[in-house]
């Protein structure tokens, strides 16, 4: 009697490569980050020492952007507590997801890294305009994150309607891409592209190469990034 192919069980695995975790930040965190970021660039921060010149962070970053600012000294003690509590909570969730996905070898390593996790300061804010971009780069620390404060709809409309993108099999204006491994290998993907959405946040290994593609629309996209250490060996 022949084998019933419909009842044939199959198992599949994706054992290689890093993990990327997606979540959503709170309205409270979003409001703090966008308010203080705008105050830095506009010169309206309550502390007159916090200015766009004093907090210019471009020489520390890979981005080809005209405005990137450190949040150094920009938060009240209460705001700093809110930010640290929420982002460290989410970073620990990243560690738990990594362990469940088999990226952390045992429970003790997870427990140790969970306890040792801390956010590296300062955070920084990126005001990305038409024609600007972020080349392939990685970060310091163990874990990195990026969240989006303003994402104009014109950027995704550009991907769908503009002549330079609408027929592409990889429309990428204003999108972020993480890269890993052999890009040309069959049955494998060396890149992972996502379209930013307001309040979405992504956590990923700090050493993972990533880039942001430019857009042509005459708008501005605002994002915030930071890193974490967790002493995971």
Coordinates of C-alpha atoms in Angstrom, one line a residue:
X1 CA 0.0 0.0 0.0
X2 CA 1.4 3.4 -1.0
X3 CA 2.2 6.2 1.4
X4 CA -0.5 8.8 2.0
X5 CA 1.4 12.0 1.1
X6 CA -1.3 14.2 2.6
X7 CA -0.6 12.8 6.0
X8 CA 3.2 13.1 5.7
X9 CA 4.5 15.1 8.6
X10 CA 7.2 17.7 8.0
X11 CA 9.4 19.6 10.5
X12 CA 11.3 22.7 9.6
X13 CA 13.9 24.8 11.4
X14 CA 15.5 28.2 11.0
X15 CA 18.5 27.6 13.2
X16 CA 20.8 30.3 11.9
X17 CA 21.0 34.1 12.2
X18 CA 20.0 36.8 14.7
X19 CA 16.6 37.6 16.1
X20 CA 14.7 40.9 15.6
X21 CA 11.8 41.7 18.0
X22 CA 9.0 44.2 17.2
X23 CA 6.9 46.0 19.8
X24 CA 5.0 49.3 20.3
X25 CA 6.0 52.0 22.8
X26 CA 3.6 53.8 25.0
X27 CA 1.9 57.1 24.3
X28 CA 3.7 58.5 27.3
X29 CA 7.1 57.5 26.1
X30 CA 6.4 58.7 22.6
X31 CA 5.3 62.1 23.9
X32 CA 8.4 62.6 26.1
X33 CA 10.8 61.7 23.3
X34 CA 9.1 63.9 20.6
X35 CA 8.6 66.9 22.9
X36 CA 12.2 66.9 24.2
X37 CA 13.6 66.3 20.8
X38 CA 11.7 69.2 19.2
X39 CA 12.8 71.4 22.1
X40 CA 16.4 70.6 21.5
X41 CA 16.3 71.5 17.8
X42 CA 14.0 74.6 18.3
X43 CA 16.0 76.1 21.2
X44 CA 12.9 76.0 23.5
X45 CA 14.2 73.5 26.1
X46 CA 13.6 74.9 29.7
X47 CA 17.3 74.4 30.3
X48 CA 19.1 77.0 28.2
X49 CA 22.2 74.9 28.1
X50 CA 20.3 72.2 26.0
X51 CA 20.6 73.5 22.4
X52 CA 21.0 72.0 18.9
X53 CA 24.7 73.0 18.9
X54 CA 25.4 71.6 22.4
X55 CA 23.6 68.4 21.7
X56 CA 24.7 67.9 18.1
X57 CA 25.6 64.2 17.9
X58 CA 26.5 63.7 14.3
X59 CA 30.2 63.1 14.9
X60 CA 29.3 60.1 17.0
X61 CA 27.0 58.5 14.4
X62 CA 27.2 57.0 10.9
X63 CA 24.2 58.8 9.5
X64 CA 24.4 61.2 6.6
X65 CA 21.8 63.4 8.2
X66 CA 21.9 67.2 8.9
X67 CA 20.2 66.8 12.3
X68 CA 21.0 64.2 14.9
X69 CA 20.9 65.2 18.6
X70 CA 21.8 63.6 21.8
X71 CA 19.2 63.7 24.6
X72 CA 22.0 64.3 27.1
X73 CA 20.6 66.4 30.0
X74 CA 17.2 66.9 28.2
X75 CA 15.0 64.8 30.5
X76 CA 13.7 65.5 34.0
X77 CA 14.4 62.9 36.7
X78 CA 10.9 61.6 36.4
X79 CA 11.0 61.4 32.5
X80 CA 14.4 59.6 32.7
X81 CA 12.8 57.0 35.1
X82 CA 9.9 56.5 32.7
X83 CA 12.1 56.1 29.7
X84 CA 14.6 53.7 31.4
X85 CA 11.8 51.6 33.0
X86 CA 9.9 51.0 29.7
X87 CA 12.9 50.5 27.4
X88 CA 14.7 48.2 29.8
X89 CA 11.5 46.2 30.2
X90 CA 11.2 45.8 26.4
X91 CA 14.9 44.9 26.1
X92 CA 14.4 42.1 28.7
X93 CA 11.5 40.9 26.6
X94 CA 13.9 40.8 23.7
X95 CA 16.2 38.5 25.8
X96 CA 13.3 36.2 26.6
X97 CA 12.3 36.0 22.9
X98 CA 15.9 35.2 22.0
X99 CA 16.0 32.4 24.6
X100 CA 12.7 30.9 23.3
X101 CA 14.1 31.1 19.7
X102 CA 17.2 29.2 20.8
X103 CA 19.5 32.2 20.5
X104 CA 20.6 32.0 24.2
X105 CA 21.9 28.6 25.1
X106 CA 20.5 28.1 28.6
X107 CA 18.4 29.5 31.3
X108 CA 21.3 30.6 33.5
X109 CA 22.7 32.8 30.7
X110 CA 19.3 34.3 30.2
X111 CA 19.0 35.0 34.0
X112 CA 22.4 36.5 34.2
X113 CA 21.9 38.8 31.1
X114 CA 18.4 39.7 32.3
X115 CA 19.8 40.9 35.7
X116 CA 22.8 42.6 34.2
X117 CA 20.9 44.5 31.5
X118 CA 21.2 48.3 31.5
X119 CA 20.5 51.0 29.0
X120 CA 23.5 52.9 27.7
X121 CA 23.0 56.7 27.7
X122 CA 22.4 59.0 26.0
X123 CA 19.6 58.2 23.6
X124 CA 19.7 60.1 20.4
X125 CA 17.1 61.5 18.0
X126 CA 17.4 61.5 14.2
X127 CA 15.5 64.0 11.9
X128 CA 15.8 62.5 8.5
X129 CA 14.9 64.6 5.4
X130 CA 14.6 64.1 1.7
X131 CA 17.8 62.7 0.2
X132 CA 19.4 61.8 3.5
X133 CA 20.4 58.2 4.5
X134 CA 22.1 56.0 7.0
X135 CA 24.8 53.7 5.5
X136 CA 25.3 50.2 6.7
X137 CA 26.7 50.2 10.2
X138 CA 26.4 48.6 13.6
X139 CA 26.3 49.8 17.2
X140 CA 28.1 49.5 20.5
X141 CA 26.8 47.4 23.4
X142 CA 24.9 44.1 23.2
X143 CA 21.4 45.1 22.2
X144 CA 20.1 48.1 20.1
X145 CA 16.7 49.5 19.4
X146 CA 15.1 52.0 17.1
X147 CA 11.6 53.6 17.5
X148 CA 9.7 56.0 15.2
X149 CA 8.2 59.2 16.4
X150 CA 7.0 60.7 13.2
X151 CA 6.5 58.8 9.9
X152 CA 4.7 60.9 7.2
X153 CA 2.4 58.9 5.0
X154 CA 4.1 60.4 1.9
X155 CA 7.1 58.1 2.3
X156 CA 5.0 54.9 1.9
X157 CA 3.0 56.5 -0.9
X158 CA 6.3 57.2 -2.6
X159 CA 7.0 53.4 -2.5
X160 CA 3.6 52.6 -4.0
X161 CA 3.1 55.4 -6.5
X162 CA 6.3 57.1 -7.7
X163 CA 7.9 56.0 -10.9
X164 CA 11.3 55.1 -9.3
X165 CA 9.7 52.7 -6.8
X166 CA 6.2 51.5 -7.9
X167 CA 7.4 48.7 -10.2
X168 CA 10.5 47.7 -8.1
X169 CA 10.5 44.2 -6.6
X170 CA 12.2 45.8 -3.6
X171 CA 10.6 49.2 -2.9
X172 CA 12.7 50.7 -0.1
X173 CA 12.4 54.5 0.2
X174 CA 12.8 55.5 3.8
X175 CA 12.8 51.8 5.0
X176 CA 15.2 50.1 7.3
X177 CA 17.1 47.0 6.4
X178 CA 19.1 44.6 8.6
X179 CA 21.7 42.5 6.8
X180 CA 23.2 39.2 7.8
X181 CA 25.0 36.2 6.1
X182 CA 25.3 35.2 2.5
X183 CA 22.9 37.4 0.5
X184 CA 23.1 35.2 -2.6
X185 CA 22.6 31.8 -0.9
X186 CA 19.6 29.8 -2.2
X187 CA 16.8 29.2 0.2
X188 CA 18.1 32.0 2.4
X189 CA 17.7 35.7 2.8
X190 CA 20.5 38.0 3.7
X191 CA 18.3 41.1 4.4
X192 CA 15.2 42.0 6.3
X193 CA 13.4 45.2 5.3
X194 CA 10.7 47.0 7.3
X195 CA 8.6 50.1 6.7
X196 CA 8.7 52.4 9.8
X197 CA 5.5 53.1 11.6
X198 CA 4.9 55.6 14.3
X199 CA 5.5 54.1 17.8
X200 CA 6.8 50.8 16.4
X201 CA 10.1 49.8 18.1
X202 CA 12.6 47.1 16.9
X203 CA 15.2 45.4 19.1
X204 CA 18.1 43.6 17.6
X205 CA 21.7 42.6 18.3
X206 CA 23.9 45.7 18.4
X207 CA 26.5 44.1 16.2
X208 CA 23.9 43.4 13.4
X209 CA 24.6 45.5 10.3
X210 CA 21.7 47.7 9.3
X211 CA 21.0 50.7 7.1
X212 CA 18.2 53.2 6.2
X213 CA 17.4 54.0 2.6
X214 CA 16.8 57.6 1.4
X215 CA 13.4 59.0 0.3
X216 CA 12.6 61.7 -2.2
X217 CA 9.4 63.1 -0.6
X218 CA 9.7 66.6 0.9
X219 CA 8.9 65.4 4.4
X220 CA 10.8 64.6 7.6
X221 CA 10.9 61.2 9.4
X222 CA 11.9 61.2 13.1
X223 CA 13.4 58.2 14.9
X224 CA 15.2 57.5 18.2
X225 CA 17.8 54.9 19.0
X226 CA 19.7 53.6 22.0
X227 CA 21.9 50.7 23.1
X228 CA 21.9 48.3 26.0
X229 CA 24.6 46.2 27.7
X230 CA 23.8 42.8 29.3
X231 CA 27.2 41.1 29.6
X232 CA 26.0 38.1 27.5
X233 CA 29.1 36.0 26.7

